[in-house]
CSV table of C-alpha atoms in Angstrom, one decimal:
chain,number,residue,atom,x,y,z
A,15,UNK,CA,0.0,0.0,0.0
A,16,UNK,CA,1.3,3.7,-0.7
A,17,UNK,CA,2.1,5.9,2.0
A,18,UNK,CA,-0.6,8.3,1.3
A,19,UNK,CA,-3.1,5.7,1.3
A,20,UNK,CA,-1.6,4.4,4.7
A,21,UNK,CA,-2.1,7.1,6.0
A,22,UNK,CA,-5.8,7.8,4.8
A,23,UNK,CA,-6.6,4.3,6.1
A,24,UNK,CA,-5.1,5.3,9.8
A,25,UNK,CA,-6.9,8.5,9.6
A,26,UNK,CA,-9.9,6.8,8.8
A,27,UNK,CA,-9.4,4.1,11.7
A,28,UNK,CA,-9.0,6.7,14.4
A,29,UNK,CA,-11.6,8.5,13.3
A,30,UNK,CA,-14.2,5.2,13.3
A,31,UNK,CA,-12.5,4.6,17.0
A,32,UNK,CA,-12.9,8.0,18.3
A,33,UNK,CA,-16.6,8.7,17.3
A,34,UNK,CA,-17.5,5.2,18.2
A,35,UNK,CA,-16.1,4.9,21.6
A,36,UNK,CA,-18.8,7.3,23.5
A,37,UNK,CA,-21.6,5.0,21.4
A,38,UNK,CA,-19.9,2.3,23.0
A,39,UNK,CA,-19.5,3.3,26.3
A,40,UNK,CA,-23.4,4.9,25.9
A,41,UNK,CA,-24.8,1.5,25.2
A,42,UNK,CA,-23.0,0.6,28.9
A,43,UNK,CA,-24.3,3.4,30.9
A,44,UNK,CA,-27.8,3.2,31.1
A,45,UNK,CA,-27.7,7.0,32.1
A,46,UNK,CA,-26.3,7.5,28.5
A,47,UNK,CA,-23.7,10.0,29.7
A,48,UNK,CA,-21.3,9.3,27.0
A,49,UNK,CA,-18.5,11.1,28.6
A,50,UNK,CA,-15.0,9.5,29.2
A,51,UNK,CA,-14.4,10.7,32.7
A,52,UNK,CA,-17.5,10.2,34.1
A,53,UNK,CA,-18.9,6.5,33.8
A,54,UNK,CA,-20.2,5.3,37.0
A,55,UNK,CA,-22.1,1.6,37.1
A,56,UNK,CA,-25.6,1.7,38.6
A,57,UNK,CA,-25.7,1.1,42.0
A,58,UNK,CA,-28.2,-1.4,43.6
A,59,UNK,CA,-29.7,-2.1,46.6
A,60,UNK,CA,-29.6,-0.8,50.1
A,61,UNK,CA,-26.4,0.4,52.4
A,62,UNK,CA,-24.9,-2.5,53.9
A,63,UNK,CA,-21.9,-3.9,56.0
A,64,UNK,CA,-20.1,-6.9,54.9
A,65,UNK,CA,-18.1,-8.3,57.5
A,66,UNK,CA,-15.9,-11.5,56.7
A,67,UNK,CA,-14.2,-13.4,59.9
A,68,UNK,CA,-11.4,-15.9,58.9
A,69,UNK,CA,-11.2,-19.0,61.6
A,70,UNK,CA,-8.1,-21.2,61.6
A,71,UNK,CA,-8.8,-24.9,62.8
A,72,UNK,CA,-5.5,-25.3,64.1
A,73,UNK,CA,-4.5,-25.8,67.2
A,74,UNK,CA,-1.0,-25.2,69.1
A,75,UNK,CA,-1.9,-27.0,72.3
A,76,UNK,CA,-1.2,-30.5,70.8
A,77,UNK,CA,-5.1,-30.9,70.6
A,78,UNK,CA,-6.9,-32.0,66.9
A,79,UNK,CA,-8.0,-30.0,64.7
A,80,UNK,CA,-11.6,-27.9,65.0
A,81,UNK,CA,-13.5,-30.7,63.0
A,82,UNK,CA,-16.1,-29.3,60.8
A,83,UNK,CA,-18.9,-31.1,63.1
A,84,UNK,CA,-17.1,-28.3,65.7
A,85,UNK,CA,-17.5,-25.7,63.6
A,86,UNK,CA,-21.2,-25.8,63.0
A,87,UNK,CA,-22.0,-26.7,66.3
A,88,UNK,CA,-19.9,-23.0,67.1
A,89,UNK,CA,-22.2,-21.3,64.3
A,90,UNK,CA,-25.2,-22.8,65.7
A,91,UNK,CA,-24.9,-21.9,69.2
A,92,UNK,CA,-23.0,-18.7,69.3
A,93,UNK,CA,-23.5,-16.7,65.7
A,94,UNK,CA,-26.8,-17.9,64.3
A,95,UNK,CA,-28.8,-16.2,67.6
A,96,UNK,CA,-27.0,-12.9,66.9
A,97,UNK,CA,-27.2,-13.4,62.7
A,98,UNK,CA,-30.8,-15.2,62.4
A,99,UNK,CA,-31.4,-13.5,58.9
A,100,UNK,CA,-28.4,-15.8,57.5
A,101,UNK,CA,-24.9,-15.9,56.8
A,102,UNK,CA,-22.3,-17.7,54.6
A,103,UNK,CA,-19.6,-20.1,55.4
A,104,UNK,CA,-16.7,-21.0,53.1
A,105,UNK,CA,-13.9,-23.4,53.1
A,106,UNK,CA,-10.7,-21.8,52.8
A,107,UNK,CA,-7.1,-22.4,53.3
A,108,UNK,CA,-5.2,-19.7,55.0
A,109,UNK,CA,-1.7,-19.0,56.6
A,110,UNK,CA,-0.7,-16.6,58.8
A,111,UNK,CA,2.3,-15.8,61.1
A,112,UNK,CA,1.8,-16.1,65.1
A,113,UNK,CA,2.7,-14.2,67.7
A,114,UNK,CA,6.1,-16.1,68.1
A,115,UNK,CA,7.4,-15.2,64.3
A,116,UNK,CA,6.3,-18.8,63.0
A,117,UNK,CA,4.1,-18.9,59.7
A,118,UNK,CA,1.1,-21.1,60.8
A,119,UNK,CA,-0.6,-23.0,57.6
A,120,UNK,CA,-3.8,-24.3,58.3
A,121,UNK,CA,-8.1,-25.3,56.8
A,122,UNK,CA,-10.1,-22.7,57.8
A,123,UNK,CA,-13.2,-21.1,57.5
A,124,UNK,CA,-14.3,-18.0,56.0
A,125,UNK,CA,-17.9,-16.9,58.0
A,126,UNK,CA,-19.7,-13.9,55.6
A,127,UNK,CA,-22.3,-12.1,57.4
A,128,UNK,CA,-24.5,-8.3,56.0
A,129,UNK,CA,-26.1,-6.4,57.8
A,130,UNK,CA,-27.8,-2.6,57.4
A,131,UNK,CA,-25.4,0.2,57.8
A,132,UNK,CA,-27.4,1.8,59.9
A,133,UNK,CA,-26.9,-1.5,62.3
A,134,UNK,CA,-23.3,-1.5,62.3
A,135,UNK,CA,-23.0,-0.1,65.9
A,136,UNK,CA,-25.1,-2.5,67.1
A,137,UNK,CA,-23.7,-5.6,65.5
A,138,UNK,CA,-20.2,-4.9,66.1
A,139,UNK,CA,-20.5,-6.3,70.1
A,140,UNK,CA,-22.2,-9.2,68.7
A,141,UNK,CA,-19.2,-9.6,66.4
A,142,UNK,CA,-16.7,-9.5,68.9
A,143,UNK,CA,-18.7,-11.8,70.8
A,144,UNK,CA,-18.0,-14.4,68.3
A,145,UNK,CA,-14.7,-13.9,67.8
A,146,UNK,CA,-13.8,-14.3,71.7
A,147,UNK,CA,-16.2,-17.0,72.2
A,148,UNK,CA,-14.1,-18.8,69.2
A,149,UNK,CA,-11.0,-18.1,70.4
A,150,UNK,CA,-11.6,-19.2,74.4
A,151,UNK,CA,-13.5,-22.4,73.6
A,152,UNK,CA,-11.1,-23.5,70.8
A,153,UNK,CA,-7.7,-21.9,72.0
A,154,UNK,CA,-7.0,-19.7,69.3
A,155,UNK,CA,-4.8,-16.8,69.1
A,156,UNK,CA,-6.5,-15.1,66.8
A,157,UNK,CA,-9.9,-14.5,64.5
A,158,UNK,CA,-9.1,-12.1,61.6
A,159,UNK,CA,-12.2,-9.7,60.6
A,160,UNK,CA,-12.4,-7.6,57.6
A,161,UNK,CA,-15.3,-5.2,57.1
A,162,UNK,CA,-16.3,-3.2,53.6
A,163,UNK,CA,-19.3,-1.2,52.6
A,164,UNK,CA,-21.6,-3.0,50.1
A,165,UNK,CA,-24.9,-2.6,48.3
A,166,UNK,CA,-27.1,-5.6,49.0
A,167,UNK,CA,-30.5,-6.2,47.2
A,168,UNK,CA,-32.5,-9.1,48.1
């Protein structure tokens, strides 16, 4: 192909590109703002909290593993009364590094639970209920929480 006819053909590329871009990103926006900098997905649902608790099964007192028969008997008695609306619980595999420097490899389980934003005060003491009552009854040193917002919609 001839150079000016390479160069039409790139001219007319980046100009198919540039004016079809904002159609493109219109036909995602439901808003149809077809501006570049300003896309934003449509948000759904209510205000919520999303608080995930990691709990290692392993235990450094010489004792066995907390069986998975444990572990639901724990949910049942000490989360489902403060979460009756539900919950999720995950296997997982996890490692961490105890308080003495050594990296501790171990099953665990990865508990989700939402709740209303405007309940987050309120639920935080039953939270850290759990997470003591876990760590007393199967000797562990340590129940990792991690909160984020969400939107939930049921």
């Amino acid at each position: 192909m001839s150079k000016p006819r390479l160069r039409a053909a790139a001219v007319t590329t980046a100009a198919v590109l540039a004016v079809g871009a904002p159609t493109a990103y219109a036909a995602l926006d439901p808003g149809g703002d077809t501006s570049t900098t300003t896309r934003s997905a449509v948000v759904r649902g209510k205000p919520y909290v999303g608080t995930h608790l990691y709990f290692g099964t392993g235990r450094n007192d010489g004792r066995p593993d907390v069986t998975e028969k444990q572990f639901l008997a724990f949910v049942t008695k000490v989360v489902t009364p403060r979460f009756p609306d539900g919950l999720t619980i995950e296997n997982a595999r996890g490692q961490w590094r105890d308080a003495k420097g050594v990296v501790i490899r171990e099953r665990s389980y990865e508990l989700t639970l939402l709740y209303p934003k405007s309940q987050a005060r309120t639920k935080d003491t039953g939270i850290e209920a759990i997470r003591s009552a876990y760590k007393k009854e199967f000797r562990q040193e340590s129940v990792m929480r991690a909160d984020e917002p969400a939107n939930v919609d049921f």
